[in-house]
Short mmCIF file of C-alpha atoms in Angstrom, two decimals:
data_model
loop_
_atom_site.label_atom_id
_atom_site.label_comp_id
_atom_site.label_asym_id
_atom_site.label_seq_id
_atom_site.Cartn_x
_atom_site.Cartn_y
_atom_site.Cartn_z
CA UNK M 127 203.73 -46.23 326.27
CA UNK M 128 202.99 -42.55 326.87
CA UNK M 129 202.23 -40.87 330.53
CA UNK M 130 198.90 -40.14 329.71
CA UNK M 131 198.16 -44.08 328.38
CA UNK M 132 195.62 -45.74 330.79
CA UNK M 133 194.28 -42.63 332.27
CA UNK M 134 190.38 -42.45 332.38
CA UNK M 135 188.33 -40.44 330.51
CA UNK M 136 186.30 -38.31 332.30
CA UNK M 137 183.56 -38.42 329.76
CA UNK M 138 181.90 -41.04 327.69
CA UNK M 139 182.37 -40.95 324.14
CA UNK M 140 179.24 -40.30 321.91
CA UNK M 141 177.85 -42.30 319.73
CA UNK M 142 176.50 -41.94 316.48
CA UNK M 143 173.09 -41.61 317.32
CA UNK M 144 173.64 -39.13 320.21
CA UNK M 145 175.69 -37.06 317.60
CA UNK M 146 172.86 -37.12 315.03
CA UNK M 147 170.31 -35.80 317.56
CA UNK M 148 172.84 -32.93 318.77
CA UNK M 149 173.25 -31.83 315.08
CA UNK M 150 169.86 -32.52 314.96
CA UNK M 151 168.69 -30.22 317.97
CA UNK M 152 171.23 -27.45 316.73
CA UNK M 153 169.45 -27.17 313.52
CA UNK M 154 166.28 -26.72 315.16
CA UNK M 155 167.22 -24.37 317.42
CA UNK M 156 169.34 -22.09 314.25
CA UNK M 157 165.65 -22.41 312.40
CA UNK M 158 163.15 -21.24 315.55
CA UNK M 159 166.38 -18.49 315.59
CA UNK M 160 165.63 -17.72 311.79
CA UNK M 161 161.92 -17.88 312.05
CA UNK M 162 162.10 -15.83 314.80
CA UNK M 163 165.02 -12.75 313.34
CA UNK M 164 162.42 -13.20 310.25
CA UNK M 165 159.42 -12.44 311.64
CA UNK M 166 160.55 -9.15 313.42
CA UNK M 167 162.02 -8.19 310.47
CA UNK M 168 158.45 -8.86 308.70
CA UNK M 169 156.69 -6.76 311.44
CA UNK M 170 159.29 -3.90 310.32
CA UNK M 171 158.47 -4.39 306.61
CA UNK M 172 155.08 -3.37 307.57
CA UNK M 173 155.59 -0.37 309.61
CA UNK M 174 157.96 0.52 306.57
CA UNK M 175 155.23 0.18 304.59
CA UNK M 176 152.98 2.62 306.63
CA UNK M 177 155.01 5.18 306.67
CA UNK M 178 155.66 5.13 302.64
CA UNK M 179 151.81 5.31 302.43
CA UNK M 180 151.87 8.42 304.66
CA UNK M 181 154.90 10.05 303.42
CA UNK M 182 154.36 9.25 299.61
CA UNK M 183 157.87 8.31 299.60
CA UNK M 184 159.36 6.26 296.31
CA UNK M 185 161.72 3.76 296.89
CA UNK M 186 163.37 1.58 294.21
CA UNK M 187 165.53 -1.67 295.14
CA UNK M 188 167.15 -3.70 292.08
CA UNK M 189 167.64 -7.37 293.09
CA UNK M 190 170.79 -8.98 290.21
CA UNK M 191 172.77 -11.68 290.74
CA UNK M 192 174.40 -15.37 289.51
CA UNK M 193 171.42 -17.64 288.62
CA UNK M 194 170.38 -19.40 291.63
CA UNK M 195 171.88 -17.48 293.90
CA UNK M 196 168.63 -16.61 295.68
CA UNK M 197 166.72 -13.94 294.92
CA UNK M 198 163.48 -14.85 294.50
CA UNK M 199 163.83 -15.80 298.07
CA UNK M 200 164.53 -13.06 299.57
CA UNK M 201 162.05 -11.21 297.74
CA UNK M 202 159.36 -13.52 298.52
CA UNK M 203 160.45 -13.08 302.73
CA UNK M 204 160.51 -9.37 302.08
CA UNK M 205 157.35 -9.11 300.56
CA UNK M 206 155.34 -11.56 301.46
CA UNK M 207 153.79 -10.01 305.03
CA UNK M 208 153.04 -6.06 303.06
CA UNK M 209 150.67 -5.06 300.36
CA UNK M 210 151.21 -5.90 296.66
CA UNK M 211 149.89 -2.71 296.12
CA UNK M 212 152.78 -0.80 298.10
CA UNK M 213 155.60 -2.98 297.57
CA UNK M 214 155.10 -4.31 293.62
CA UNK M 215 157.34 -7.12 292.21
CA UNK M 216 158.58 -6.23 288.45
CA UNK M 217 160.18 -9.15 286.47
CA UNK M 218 159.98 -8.26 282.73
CA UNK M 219 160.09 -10.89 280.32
CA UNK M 220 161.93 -11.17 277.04
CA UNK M 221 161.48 -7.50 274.93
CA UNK M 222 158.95 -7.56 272.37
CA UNK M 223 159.99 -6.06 268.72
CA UNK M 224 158.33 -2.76 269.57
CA UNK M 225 160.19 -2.70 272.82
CA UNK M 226 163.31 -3.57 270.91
CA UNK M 227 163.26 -0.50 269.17
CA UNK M 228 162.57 2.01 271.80
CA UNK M 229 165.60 3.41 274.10
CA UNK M 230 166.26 0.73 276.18
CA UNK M 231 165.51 2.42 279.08
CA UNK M 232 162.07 3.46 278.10
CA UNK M 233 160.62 -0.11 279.22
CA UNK M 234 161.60 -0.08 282.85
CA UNK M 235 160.87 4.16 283.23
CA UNK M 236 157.20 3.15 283.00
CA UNK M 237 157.60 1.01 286.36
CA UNK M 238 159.28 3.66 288.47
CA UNK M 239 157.08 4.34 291.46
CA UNK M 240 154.41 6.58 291.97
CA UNK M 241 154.29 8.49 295.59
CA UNK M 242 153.74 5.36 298.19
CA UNK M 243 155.07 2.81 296.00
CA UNK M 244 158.03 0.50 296.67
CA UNK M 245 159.03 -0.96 293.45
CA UNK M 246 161.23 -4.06 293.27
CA UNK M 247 163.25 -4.99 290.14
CA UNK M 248 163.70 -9.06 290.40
CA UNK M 249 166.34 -8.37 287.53
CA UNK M 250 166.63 -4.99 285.60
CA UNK M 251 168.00 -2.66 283.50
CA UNK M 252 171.61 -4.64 284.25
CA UNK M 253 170.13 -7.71 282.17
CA UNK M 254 172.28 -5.44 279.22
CA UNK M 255 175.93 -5.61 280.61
CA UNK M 256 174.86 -9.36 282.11
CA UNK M 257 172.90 -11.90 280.35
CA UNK M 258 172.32 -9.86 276.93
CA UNK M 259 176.28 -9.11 276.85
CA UNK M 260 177.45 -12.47 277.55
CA UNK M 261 175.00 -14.37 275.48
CA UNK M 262 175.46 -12.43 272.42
CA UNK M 263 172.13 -10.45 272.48
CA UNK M 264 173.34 -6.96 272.01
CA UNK M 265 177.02 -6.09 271.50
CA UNK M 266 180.24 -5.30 273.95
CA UNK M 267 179.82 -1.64 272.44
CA UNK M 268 176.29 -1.50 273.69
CA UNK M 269 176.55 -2.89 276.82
CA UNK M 270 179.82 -0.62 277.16
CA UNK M 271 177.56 2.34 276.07
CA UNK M 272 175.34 1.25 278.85
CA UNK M 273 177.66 1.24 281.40
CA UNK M 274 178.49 4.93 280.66
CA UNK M 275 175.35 6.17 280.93
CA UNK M 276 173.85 3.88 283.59
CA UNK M 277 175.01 6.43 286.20
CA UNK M 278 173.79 8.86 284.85
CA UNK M 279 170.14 7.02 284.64
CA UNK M 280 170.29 6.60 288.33
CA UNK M 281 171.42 9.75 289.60
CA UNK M 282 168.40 11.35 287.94
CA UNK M 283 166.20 9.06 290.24
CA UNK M 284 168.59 9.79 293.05
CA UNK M 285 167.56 13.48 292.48
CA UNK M 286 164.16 13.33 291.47
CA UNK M 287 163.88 12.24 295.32
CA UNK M 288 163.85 8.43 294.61
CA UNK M 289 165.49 6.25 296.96
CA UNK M 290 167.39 3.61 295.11
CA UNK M 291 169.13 0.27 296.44
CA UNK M 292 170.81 -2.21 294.19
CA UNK M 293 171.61 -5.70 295.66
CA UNK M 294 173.98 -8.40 293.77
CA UNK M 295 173.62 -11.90 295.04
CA UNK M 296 176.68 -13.44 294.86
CA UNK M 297 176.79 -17.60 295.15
CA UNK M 298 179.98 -19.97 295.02
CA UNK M 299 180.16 -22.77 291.67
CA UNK M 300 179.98 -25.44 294.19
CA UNK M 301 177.06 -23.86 296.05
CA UNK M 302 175.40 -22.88 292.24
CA UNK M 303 175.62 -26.53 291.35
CA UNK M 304 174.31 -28.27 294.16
CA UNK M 305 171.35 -26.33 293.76
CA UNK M 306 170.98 -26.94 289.78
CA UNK M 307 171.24 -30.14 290.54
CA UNK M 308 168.48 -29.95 293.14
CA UNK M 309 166.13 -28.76 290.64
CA UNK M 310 166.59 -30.97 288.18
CA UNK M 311 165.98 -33.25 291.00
CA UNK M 312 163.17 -31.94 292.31
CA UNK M 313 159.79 -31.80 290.16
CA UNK M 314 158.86 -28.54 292.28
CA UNK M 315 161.46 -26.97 291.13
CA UNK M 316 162.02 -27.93 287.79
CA UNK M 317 160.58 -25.20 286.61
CA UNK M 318 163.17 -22.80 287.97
CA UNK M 319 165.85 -24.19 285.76
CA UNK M 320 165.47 -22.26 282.15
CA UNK M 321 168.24 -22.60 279.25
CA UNK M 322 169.97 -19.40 280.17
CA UNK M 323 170.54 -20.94 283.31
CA UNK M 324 172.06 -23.69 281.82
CA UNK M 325 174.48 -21.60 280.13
CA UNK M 326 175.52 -19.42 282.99
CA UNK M 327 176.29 -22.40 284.42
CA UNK M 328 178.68 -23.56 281.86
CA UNK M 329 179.59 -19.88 281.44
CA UNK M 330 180.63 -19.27 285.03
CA UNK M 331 183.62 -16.81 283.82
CA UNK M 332 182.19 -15.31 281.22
CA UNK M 333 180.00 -14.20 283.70
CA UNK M 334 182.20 -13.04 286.09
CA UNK M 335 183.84 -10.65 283.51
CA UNK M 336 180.80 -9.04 283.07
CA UNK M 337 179.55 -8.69 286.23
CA UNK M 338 183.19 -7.89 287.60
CA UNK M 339 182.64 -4.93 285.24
CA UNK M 340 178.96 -3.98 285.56
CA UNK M 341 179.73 -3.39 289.16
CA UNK M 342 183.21 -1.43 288.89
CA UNK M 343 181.43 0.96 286.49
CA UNK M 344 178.12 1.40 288.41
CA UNK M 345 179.00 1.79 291.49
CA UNK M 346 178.78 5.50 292.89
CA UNK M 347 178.27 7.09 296.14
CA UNK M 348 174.63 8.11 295.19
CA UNK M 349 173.77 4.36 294.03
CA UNK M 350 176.43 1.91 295.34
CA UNK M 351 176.02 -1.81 294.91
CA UNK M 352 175.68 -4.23 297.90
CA UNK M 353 176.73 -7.71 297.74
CA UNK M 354 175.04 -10.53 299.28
CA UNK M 355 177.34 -13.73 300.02
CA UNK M 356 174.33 -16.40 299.93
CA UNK M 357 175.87 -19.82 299.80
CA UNK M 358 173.66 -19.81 302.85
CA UNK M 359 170.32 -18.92 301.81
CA UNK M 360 168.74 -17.71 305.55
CA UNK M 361 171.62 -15.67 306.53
CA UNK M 362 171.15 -13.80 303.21
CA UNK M 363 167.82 -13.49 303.70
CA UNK M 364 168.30 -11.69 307.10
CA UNK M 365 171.29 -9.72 305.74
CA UNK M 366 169.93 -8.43 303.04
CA UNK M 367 166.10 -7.36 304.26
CA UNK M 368 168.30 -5.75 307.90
CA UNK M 369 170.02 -3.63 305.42
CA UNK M 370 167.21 -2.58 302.69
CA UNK M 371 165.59 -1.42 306.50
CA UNK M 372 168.81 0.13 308.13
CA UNK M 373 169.32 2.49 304.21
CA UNK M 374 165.55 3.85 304.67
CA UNK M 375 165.15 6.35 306.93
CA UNK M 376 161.37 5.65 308.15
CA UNK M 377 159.62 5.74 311.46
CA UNK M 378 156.98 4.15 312.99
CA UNK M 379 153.66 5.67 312.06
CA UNK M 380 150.81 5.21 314.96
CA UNK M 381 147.91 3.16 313.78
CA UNK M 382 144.67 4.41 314.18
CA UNK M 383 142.20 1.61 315.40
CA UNK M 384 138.96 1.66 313.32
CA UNK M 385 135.55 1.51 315.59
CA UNK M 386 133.69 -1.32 314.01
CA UNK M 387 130.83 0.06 315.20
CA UNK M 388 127.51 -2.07 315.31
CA UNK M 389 126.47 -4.78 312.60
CA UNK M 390 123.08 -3.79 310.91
CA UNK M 391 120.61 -6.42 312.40
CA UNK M 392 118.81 -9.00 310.29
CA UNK M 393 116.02 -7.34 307.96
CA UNK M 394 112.31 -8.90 309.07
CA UNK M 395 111.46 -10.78 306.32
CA UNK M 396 114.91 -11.92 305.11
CA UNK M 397 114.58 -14.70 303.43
CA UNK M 398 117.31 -17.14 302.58
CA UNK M 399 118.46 -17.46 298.64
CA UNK M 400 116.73 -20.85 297.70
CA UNK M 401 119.26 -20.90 294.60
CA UNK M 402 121.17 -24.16 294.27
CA UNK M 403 125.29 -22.89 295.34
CA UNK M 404 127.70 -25.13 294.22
CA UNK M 405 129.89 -25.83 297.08
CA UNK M 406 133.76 -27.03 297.04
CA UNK M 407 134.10 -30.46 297.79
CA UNK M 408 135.64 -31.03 301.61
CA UNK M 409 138.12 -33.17 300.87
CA UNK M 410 140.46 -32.08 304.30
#
């Protein structure tokens, strides 16, 4: 028998239930945390967004990354509190034949920003050395071309005086497949789960070939890539908008209230519309 055989706990053990609620109040308390880190971070977004207005500044941010690795996420927290108007979402679809035969970066010039314009790319000119490389829609010398003169693309933005950020989610198989699988799973989400998806999924290396190459040959001082671990989707979240806010040098911009001044009373007369209005049934 050991010495320390019949001594007495000084505790009680815990049970299962009183385990449950501890993980239980732990995840609580890391989502009021979360809600909370978000909702500054909103309040920033906004005062970022006031001083673009005012200062006409441009600012690009490219979001890539493995399917299901989050994007759309943080794009949704990061605009979702600002002005579609200032900060405007581009996600091009498949190139039509006429776009097919222009330079392939004519189609994403015409979305650059304007003065006071934030313009986000929820996948970009980098669909060329990604998807269209590894699923045969334009060849290894084209995408290769690409990467050669991709730097040389963005450091004419860079100099025209447009602030550019470029983002690569990154998300582990295991991490990628649990959340396939929640989609097919999940009728709201089914609709997030296209056949290219598919196929990155069963062409996990392929894919990290090319994107362990799109990112050796793009990245430059004037237009580095950032990656974004996001196996866990809320810390991403937070990373990523805390850095898109610490690489843009704005500052707070007073607000101005507006006097409301007085309502215009009720004309004498005024009579009510007798037309029959067709209301929304209240069904809440």
């Amino acid at each position: 028998m050991g010495k320390h055989d019949g001594k007495k706990k000084k505790g009680k053990d815990k049970n299962e239930g009183e385990i449950a609620a501890d993980a239980t109040s732990s995840e609580e308390s890391s989502s009021e945390a979360y809600a909370k880190e978000l909702a500054r971070l909103q309040q920033e977004t906004a005062h970022l967004q006031a001083w673009v207005k005012k200062t006409g500044a441009r600012i690009v941010i490219v979001f890539e990354g493995r399917d299901a690795a989050g994007k759309g996420g943080v794009i949704k927290r990061l605009t979702e509190r600002v002005s579609p108007r200032v900060f405007r979402v581009t996600a091009l679809p498949a190139p039509t034949d006429r776009e097919k035969s222009q330079i392939y970066m004519q189609r994403y010039i015409q979305h650059l920003p304007a003065a006071g314009e934030i313009v986000i790319f929820d996948r970009s000119w980098y669909n060329r050395p990604g998807v269209e490389r590894v699923m045969g829609f334009c060849s290894d010398d084209s995408a290769r071309r690409f990467l050669e003169l991709a730097p040389r693309f963005e450091a004419a933005m860079v100099e025209s005086g447009i602030i550019l950020l470029k983002y690569f989610l990154d998300v582990s198989e295991k991490e990628q497949e649990k959340r396939f699988r929640q989609r097919i799973a999940d009728p709201l989400r089914q609709w997030k789960l296209s056949p290219m998806d598919v196929e990155s999924y069963r062409r996990w290396w392929d894919y990290t070939r090319a994107y362990n190459e799109m990112i050796r040959m793009t990245d430059t001082e004037f237009a580095p890539w950032w990656i974004v671990p996001s196996d866990d989707k809320k810390r991403a979240r937070i990373n990523c908008i805390s850095h898109i806010l610490s690489s843009i040098p704005y500052e707070r911009v007073k607000f101005t209230e507006p006097d409301l001044g007085k309502r215009q009373k009720r004309p004498d007369g005024f009579a009510e519309d007798d037309h029959v209005r067709r209301n929304v049934p209240d069904v809440f």
